[in-house]
Every structure is written in C-alpha cells, then in structure tokens.
C-alpha cells in the first residue's frame, strides 16, 4: 500500500500498533513472518519500506538538500532523522498516535532518532541487532568505499560478501530458503537508495547518552553469533536502558527475525503482552 507521497507499507491486523523498521540494505519483506504472526495475535502491524528501499525507491531524490559532503555531491544522503520523520508522517496518515517501535540494525538507529524526535509517540521499543555508539573514522571510510562500489558495480558484490556475516553457520547450512530470500532482497535493492542510507548511517549520531533517558519498556534482541552487532553491543544497551529486557537468540547471527522466526516472534509477543 502507498498513501500520497509517503512510504510503501504493509498494514495488517487491529489492536495496539507496532511499527517494524527494516535493516540495510533490505526492505519490508524481511518482516513477513512478524507481520503474519503479530497481526493474528491482537496487534496492528505497520511495516514500511524506508526511504530509498523496496517500493519507496523514488523517495531518495527528495532528500538532496541534506547534502553536506561535497566529495560525493551527486549522491543523495538520507539521514536517520529523515527516516524517523518519514515514519512519524506515515503514522500521522494512518492516525496512529503511539506505537511500539521495533527496529533491526539500521532500523534500530532510526528507532533511536524516533524516540529522540518524538518522545511521546513510542510506547515501547524493540532494538534488535543494533548498537548505540556512532561509527569510528575507519567504519565511516568503509561505508564510503561501499557507496562507491555499489554505485559503480551494483549490489552483487555486497550480497556475496555479506551473507556469511548476516546469517549464522547453521542458517547457511540448513535454511537455503532464508539464504536465497536474503540474497534476493539485497540484489534487488536500489544502489542509489542504499548509498543514500549508507551515507546517513556514516553520519549518524552517537546515541549512547540517550539510553539513560529512554523511559519506555524496551526489548533488546541479539543473535548469539552476530559478528556485525555482537552480544556486547546488546548488553551495553540493556545495562543503560532502565526498563529493558535482553533476549539472546541461539543459532542466529544478524537476521534474528528471519533465521529464528518462531523464537523471535514469541519473544516479541510476550514483550508486547507484558506492556499492555
Ligand atoms: C543493517 O543491518 O541495517 C546494517 O548492518 C547496519 C549497519 O551497517 O550499521
């Protein structure tokens, strides 16, 4: 579905709203099992394609005014705040005042921006495979290298290089349908939209100081074998967010919700029911 000039999204079920924010360079289809499950267990689930991804590709050109880096002048930049404002605008259109905001990885950075910008609109947070600190200089440079690679050669190199980090060894060996689904998701990402978000992640704020002021129930989720955002990143958030629980998922790396959907869904449902 798409309303006006905003994002493409799924909107299923009825009840208290849950907004699912995908990671990079994915799209809302990564949440398929969560949309199906939560919408049949008493929740209204909204999953957008974030700006520049999935069916929201055309949105990338709308943010060229965010440009600050003259070296990459022709490439738009989508900040985490741009995406958080898009989510709030979508909630406005859907007449959702407050929601549980659930983000995986880049979706988690956007969740941090969302609570920062709209503190009264998040009734709960789910932070999966993400982290609070900003990038260091080396990580920023790696992102800018990836932008050049994507724009010159497309997504295939990135898909092949990242699958073994995104998925746990057991998923790679035993769940070929998950591997294929994730590979296809990365391959169909728009290099321009992905580059804009990659530049936005490089420029993102350090959210560490925000953790102590988060005052809504929070579930921190991490894959036991995630080399991208390891368990230590999750513990860092859990230690500092007052009202938080930590769920460590076995046999999963970065894509916990796709690798272990039953465990992920159960943890999410129990958390949502505990805060009603
Ligand atoms: C993601 O899955 O969204 C990315 O790994 C986030 C990042 O590159 O920091």
Short mmCIF file of C-alpha atoms and ligand atoms in Angstrom, two decimals:
data_model
loop_
_atom_site.label_atom_id
_atom_site.label_comp_id
_atom_site.label_asym_id
_atom_site.label_seq_id
_atom_site.Cartn_x
_atom_site.Cartn_y
_atom_site.Cartn_z
CA UNK A 1 0.00 0.00 0.00
CA UNK A 2 1.13 3.59 -0.57
CA UNK A 3 -0.60 6.77 0.56
CA UNK A 4 0.07 10.19 -1.00
CA UNK A 5 3.75 10.88 -1.28
CA UNK A 6 4.86 8.78 1.66
CA UNK A 7 6.28 5.33 2.03
CA UNK A 8 5.09 1.99 0.70
CA UNK A 9 3.99 -0.16 3.63
CA UNK A 10 2.08 -3.17 4.93
CA UNK A 11 -0.69 -2.52 7.45
CA UNK A 12 -2.26 -5.67 8.90
CA UNK A 13 -4.38 -6.63 11.90
CA UNK A 14 -6.00 -4.48 14.52
CA UNK A 15 -5.14 -3.55 18.08
CA UNK A 16 -2.25 -1.60 19.57
CA UNK A 17 0.16 -0.53 16.81
CA UNK A 18 3.61 -2.00 16.22
CA UNK A 19 5.87 -0.39 13.60
CA UNK A 20 8.62 -2.60 12.14
CA UNK A 21 11.70 -0.84 10.73
CA UNK A 22 13.91 -2.92 8.44
CA UNK A 23 17.70 -3.02 8.27
CA UNK A 24 20.13 -2.14 5.48
CA UNK A 25 20.05 -2.93 2.58
CA UNK A 26 16.76 -4.75 2.97
CA UNK A 27 13.07 -3.92 2.67
CA UNK A 28 9.84 -4.59 4.49
CA UNK A 29 9.62 -8.14 3.19
CA UNK A 30 12.21 -9.15 5.82
CA UNK A 31 9.39 -8.83 8.38
CA UNK A 32 6.99 -11.23 6.60
CA UNK A 33 6.82 -13.75 9.48
CA UNK A 34 6.38 -10.98 12.05
CA UNK A 35 3.60 -9.24 10.08
CA UNK A 36 1.75 -12.56 9.67
CA UNK A 37 2.17 -13.57 13.31
CA UNK A 38 1.59 -10.29 15.15
CA UNK A 39 -1.41 -9.33 13.03
CA UNK A 40 -3.17 -12.53 14.07
CA UNK A 41 -2.36 -12.13 17.77
CA UNK A 42 -4.15 -8.86 18.52
CA UNK A 43 -1.79 -6.25 17.08
CA UNK A 44 -1.92 -3.75 14.24
CA UNK A 45 1.40 -4.17 12.39
CA UNK A 46 2.79 -1.48 10.10
CA UNK A 47 5.94 -2.27 8.13
CA UNK A 48 7.19 0.44 5.75
CA UNK A 49 9.81 0.29 3.03
CA UNK A 50 12.10 3.01 4.33
CA UNK A 51 13.11 5.87 2.07
CA UNK A 52 15.18 4.60 -0.87
CA UNK A 53 14.33 0.92 -0.30
CA UNK A 54 11.79 -1.56 -1.67
CA UNK A 55 8.89 0.26 -3.27
CA UNK A 56 9.94 3.56 -1.67
CA UNK A 57 12.91 4.00 -4.02
CA UNK A 58 11.67 7.24 -5.54
CA UNK A 59 11.86 8.88 -2.13
CA UNK A 60 15.65 9.04 -2.25
CA UNK A 61 15.72 12.05 -4.53
CA UNK A 62 13.59 14.00 -2.05
CA UNK A 63 16.49 14.50 0.37
CA UNK A 64 19.25 16.00 -1.75
CA UNK A 65 19.04 19.10 0.40
CA UNK A 66 20.60 17.06 3.24
CA UNK A 67 23.84 17.16 1.25
CA UNK A 68 26.88 18.22 3.23
CA UNK A 69 29.75 16.25 1.74
CA UNK A 70 30.87 17.89 -1.49
CA UNK A 71 33.08 14.97 -2.47
CA UNK A 72 30.01 12.81 -3.13
CA UNK A 73 27.83 15.62 -4.33
CA UNK A 74 25.82 13.67 -6.87
CA UNK A 75 24.79 11.02 -4.31
CA UNK A 76 21.87 11.91 -2.06
CA UNK A 77 22.13 11.41 1.67
CA UNK A 78 19.30 10.05 3.80
CA UNK A 79 19.82 10.75 7.49
CA UNK A 80 18.41 8.57 10.24
CA UNK A 81 16.36 11.63 11.24
CA UNK A 82 14.91 11.87 7.69
CA UNK A 83 13.74 8.29 8.01
CA UNK A 84 12.38 8.79 11.55
CA UNK A 85 10.37 11.78 10.31
CA UNK A 86 9.05 9.67 7.41
CA UNK A 87 7.85 7.09 9.95
CA UNK A 88 6.12 9.75 12.06
CA UNK A 89 4.45 11.16 8.91
CA UNK A 90 3.24 7.68 7.97
CA UNK A 91 1.83 7.22 11.48
CA UNK A 92 0.05 10.57 11.11
CA UNK A 93 -1.54 9.43 7.85
CA UNK A 94 -2.62 6.16 9.44
CA UNK A 95 -3.98 8.02 12.50
CA UNK A 96 -1.61 6.17 14.81
CA UNK A 97 -0.66 8.37 17.69
CA UNK A 98 1.60 5.95 19.56
CA UNK A 99 3.26 2.68 18.60
CA UNK A 100 5.77 0.13 19.74
CA UNK A 101 8.76 0.86 17.51
CA UNK A 102 10.76 -2.21 16.55
CA UNK A 103 13.95 -1.75 14.52
CA UNK A 104 16.62 -4.14 13.36
CA UNK A 105 20.12 -2.74 12.93
CA UNK A 106 19.65 0.40 10.77
CA UNK A 107 16.01 0.22 11.89
CA UNK A 108 17.35 0.45 15.45
CA UNK A 109 19.29 3.65 14.67
CA UNK A 110 16.06 5.06 13.26
CA UNK A 111 14.20 3.97 16.41
CA UNK A 112 16.74 5.93 18.49
CA UNK A 113 16.12 9.00 16.31
CA UNK A 114 12.38 8.48 16.55
CA UNK A 115 12.29 8.49 20.38
CA UNK A 116 14.65 11.46 20.37
CA UNK A 117 12.46 13.49 17.99
CA UNK A 118 9.03 12.23 19.09
CA UNK A 119 9.41 11.09 22.72
CA UNK A 120 5.68 10.76 23.35
CA UNK A 121 4.94 8.65 20.27
CA UNK A 122 6.83 5.47 21.20
CA UNK A 123 5.02 3.37 23.80
CA UNK A 124 7.77 0.74 23.70
CA UNK A 125 10.99 -0.07 21.85
CA UNK A 126 12.43 -3.24 20.39
CA UNK A 127 16.10 -2.89 19.48
CA UNK A 128 17.35 -5.89 17.50
CA UNK A 129 20.91 -6.36 16.18
CA UNK A 130 21.76 -2.73 16.65
CA UNK A 131 24.05 -0.54 18.73
CA UNK A 132 24.10 2.89 20.33
CA UNK A 133 27.59 4.29 19.60
CA UNK A 134 28.32 6.08 16.32
CA UNK A 135 30.88 4.85 13.79
CA UNK A 136 34.58 5.46 14.23
CA UNK A 137 36.54 7.01 11.35
CA UNK A 138 37.57 3.65 9.91
CA UNK A 139 33.96 2.42 9.85
CA UNK A 140 32.90 5.64 8.12
CA UNK A 141 35.55 5.18 5.46
CA UNK A 142 34.45 1.57 4.90
CA UNK A 143 30.87 2.78 4.34
CA UNK A 144 32.00 5.38 1.81
CA UNK A 145 34.04 2.73 -0.02
CA UNK A 146 30.91 0.59 -0.16
CA UNK A 147 28.94 3.51 -1.59
CA UNK A 148 31.47 3.83 -4.43
CA UNK A 149 31.35 0.07 -5.04
CA UNK A 150 27.51 -0.01 -5.11
CA UNK A 151 27.23 2.92 -7.47
CA UNK A 152 29.87 1.53 -9.82
CA UNK A 153 29.05 -2.17 -9.76
CA UNK A 154 25.61 -2.67 -8.23
CA UNK A 155 24.66 -4.87 -5.28
CA UNK A 156 26.03 -8.31 -6.24
CA UNK A 157 29.47 -7.97 -4.62
CA UNK A 158 27.88 -6.73 -1.43
CA UNK A 159 25.34 -9.56 -1.37
CA UNK A 160 28.02 -12.24 -1.66
CA UNK A 161 30.39 -10.58 0.81
CA UNK A 162 27.78 -10.00 3.48
CA UNK A 163 25.68 -13.20 3.60
CA UNK A 164 28.18 -15.09 5.77
CA UNK A 165 28.09 -12.27 8.34
CA UNK A 166 24.34 -11.72 8.25
CA UNK A 167 23.47 -15.39 8.76
CA UNK A 168 24.73 -17.94 11.28
CA UNK A 169 26.58 -21.06 10.05
CA UNK A 170 23.54 -23.22 10.82
CA UNK A 171 21.22 -20.96 8.82
CA UNK A 172 23.64 -21.04 5.88
CA UNK A 173 23.83 -24.83 6.05
CA UNK A 174 20.22 -25.75 6.86
CA UNK A 175 17.91 -22.98 5.66
CA UNK A 176 18.59 -22.44 1.96
CA UNK A 177 15.24 -20.65 1.53
CA UNK A 178 16.30 -17.98 4.07
CA UNK A 179 19.67 -17.58 2.35
CA UNK A 180 18.00 -17.22 -1.06
CA UNK A 181 15.40 -14.79 0.23
CA UNK A 182 18.02 -12.56 1.83
CA UNK A 183 20.31 -12.68 -1.20
CA UNK A 184 17.42 -11.67 -3.49
CA UNK A 185 16.43 -8.86 -1.13
CA UNK A 186 19.95 -7.39 -1.27
CA UNK A 187 20.24 -7.89 -5.04
CA UNK A 188 17.01 -6.01 -5.75
CA UNK A 189 17.98 -3.04 -3.52
CA UNK A 190 18.43 0.18 -5.44
CA UNK A 191 22.14 1.19 -5.29
CA UNK A 192 21.20 4.88 -5.15
CA UNK A 193 18.78 4.40 -2.23
CA UNK A 194 21.19 2.07 -0.41
CA UNK A 195 24.05 4.56 -0.91
CA UNK A 196 21.97 7.39 0.50
CA UNK A 197 21.22 5.33 3.62
CA UNK A 198 24.80 4.12 3.92
CA UNK A 199 25.96 7.74 3.94
CA UNK A 200 23.27 8.53 6.50
CA UNK A 201 24.50 5.74 8.77
CA UNK A 202 28.08 7.03 8.47
CA UNK A 203 26.83 10.44 9.62
CA UNK A 204 24.57 9.16 12.41
CA UNK A 205 24.80 10.46 15.97
CA UNK A 206 26.13 8.64 18.97
CA UNK A 207 23.00 7.54 20.83
CA UNK A 208 24.84 6.28 23.96
CA UNK A 209 23.79 9.24 26.11
CA UNK A 210 20.15 8.78 25.08
CA UNK A 211 19.97 5.32 26.64
CA UNK A 212 19.65 6.55 30.23
CA UNK A 213 16.70 8.78 29.30
CA UNK A 214 14.71 6.13 27.45
CA UNK A 215 11.74 5.65 29.76
CA UNK A 216 9.58 3.18 27.85
CA UNK A 217 9.68 -0.62 28.14
CA UNK A 218 12.40 -1.91 25.83
CA UNK A 219 13.29 -5.32 24.50
CA UNK A 220 16.89 -5.74 23.30
CA UNK A 221 17.35 -8.69 20.92
CA UNK A 222 20.62 -10.10 19.64
CA UNK A 223 21.76 -13.14 17.72
CA UNK A 224 24.25 -15.19 19.72
CA UNK A 225 26.53 -15.39 16.65
CA UNK A 226 26.14 -11.89 15.24
CA UNK A 227 29.57 -10.64 14.17
CA UNK A 228 28.13 -7.29 12.98
CA UNK A 229 26.40 -6.21 16.20
CA UNK A 230 27.61 -8.72 18.78
CA UNK A 231 26.14 -9.57 22.17
CA UNK A 232 28.37 -6.94 23.85
CA UNK A 233 26.53 -4.19 21.91
CA UNK A 234 23.20 -5.53 23.19
CA UNK A 235 24.48 -5.75 26.78
CA UNK A 236 25.67 -2.14 26.53
CA UNK A 237 22.09 -1.04 25.71
CA UNK A 238 20.47 -3.38 28.23
CA UNK A 239 22.75 -2.12 31.05
CA UNK A 240 21.81 1.51 30.39
CA UNK A 241 18.11 1.39 29.46
CA UNK A 242 16.25 1.30 32.76
CA UNK A 243 13.20 -0.75 31.79
CA UNK A 244 14.84 -3.23 29.43
CA UNK A 245 14.94 -6.99 28.88
CA UNK A 246 17.58 -8.82 26.90
CA UNK A 247 16.80 -11.73 24.57
CA UNK A 248 19.80 -13.61 23.17
CA UNK A 249 18.79 -15.89 20.30
CA UNK A 250 20.70 -19.10 19.68
CA UNK A 251 21.69 -20.25 16.19
CA UNK A 252 21.23 -16.79 14.76
CA UNK A 253 23.54 -14.03 13.58
CA UNK A 254 22.34 -10.59 12.42
CA UNK A 255 18.96 -11.52 10.88
CA UNK A 256 17.40 -12.99 14.04
CA UNK A 257 13.83 -12.44 12.87
CA UNK A 258 14.38 -14.38 9.62
CA UNK A 259 16.73 -17.03 11.00
CA UNK A 260 14.69 -17.94 14.10
CA UNK A 261 11.22 -16.51 13.41
CA UNK A 262 9.40 -18.69 15.97
CA UNK A 263 11.73 -17.69 18.84
CA UNK A 264 11.79 -14.06 17.71
CA UNK A 265 8.01 -13.87 17.39
CA UNK A 266 7.40 -15.46 20.77
CA UNK A 267 9.82 -13.05 22.49
CA UNK A 268 8.17 -10.12 20.74
CA UNK A 269 4.64 -11.24 21.59
CA UNK A 270 5.46 -11.90 25.25
CA UNK A 271 7.07 -8.46 25.46
CA UNK A 272 4.10 -6.72 23.81
CA UNK A 273 1.63 -8.55 26.04
CA UNK A 274 3.64 -7.62 29.13
CA UNK A 275 3.28 -3.90 28.41
CA UNK A 276 -0.42 -3.76 27.59
C1 LIG B 1 21.92 -3.27 8.99
O1 LIG B 1 21.71 -4.49 9.01
O2 LIG B 1 20.98 -2.46 9.00
C2 LIG B 1 23.35 -2.79 8.91
O3 LIG B 1 24.24 -3.82 9.23
C3 LIG B 1 23.56 -1.62 9.82
C4 LIG B 1 24.95 -1.06 9.73
O4 LIG B 1 25.63 -1.21 8.70
O5 LIG B 1 25.39 -0.42 10.70
#
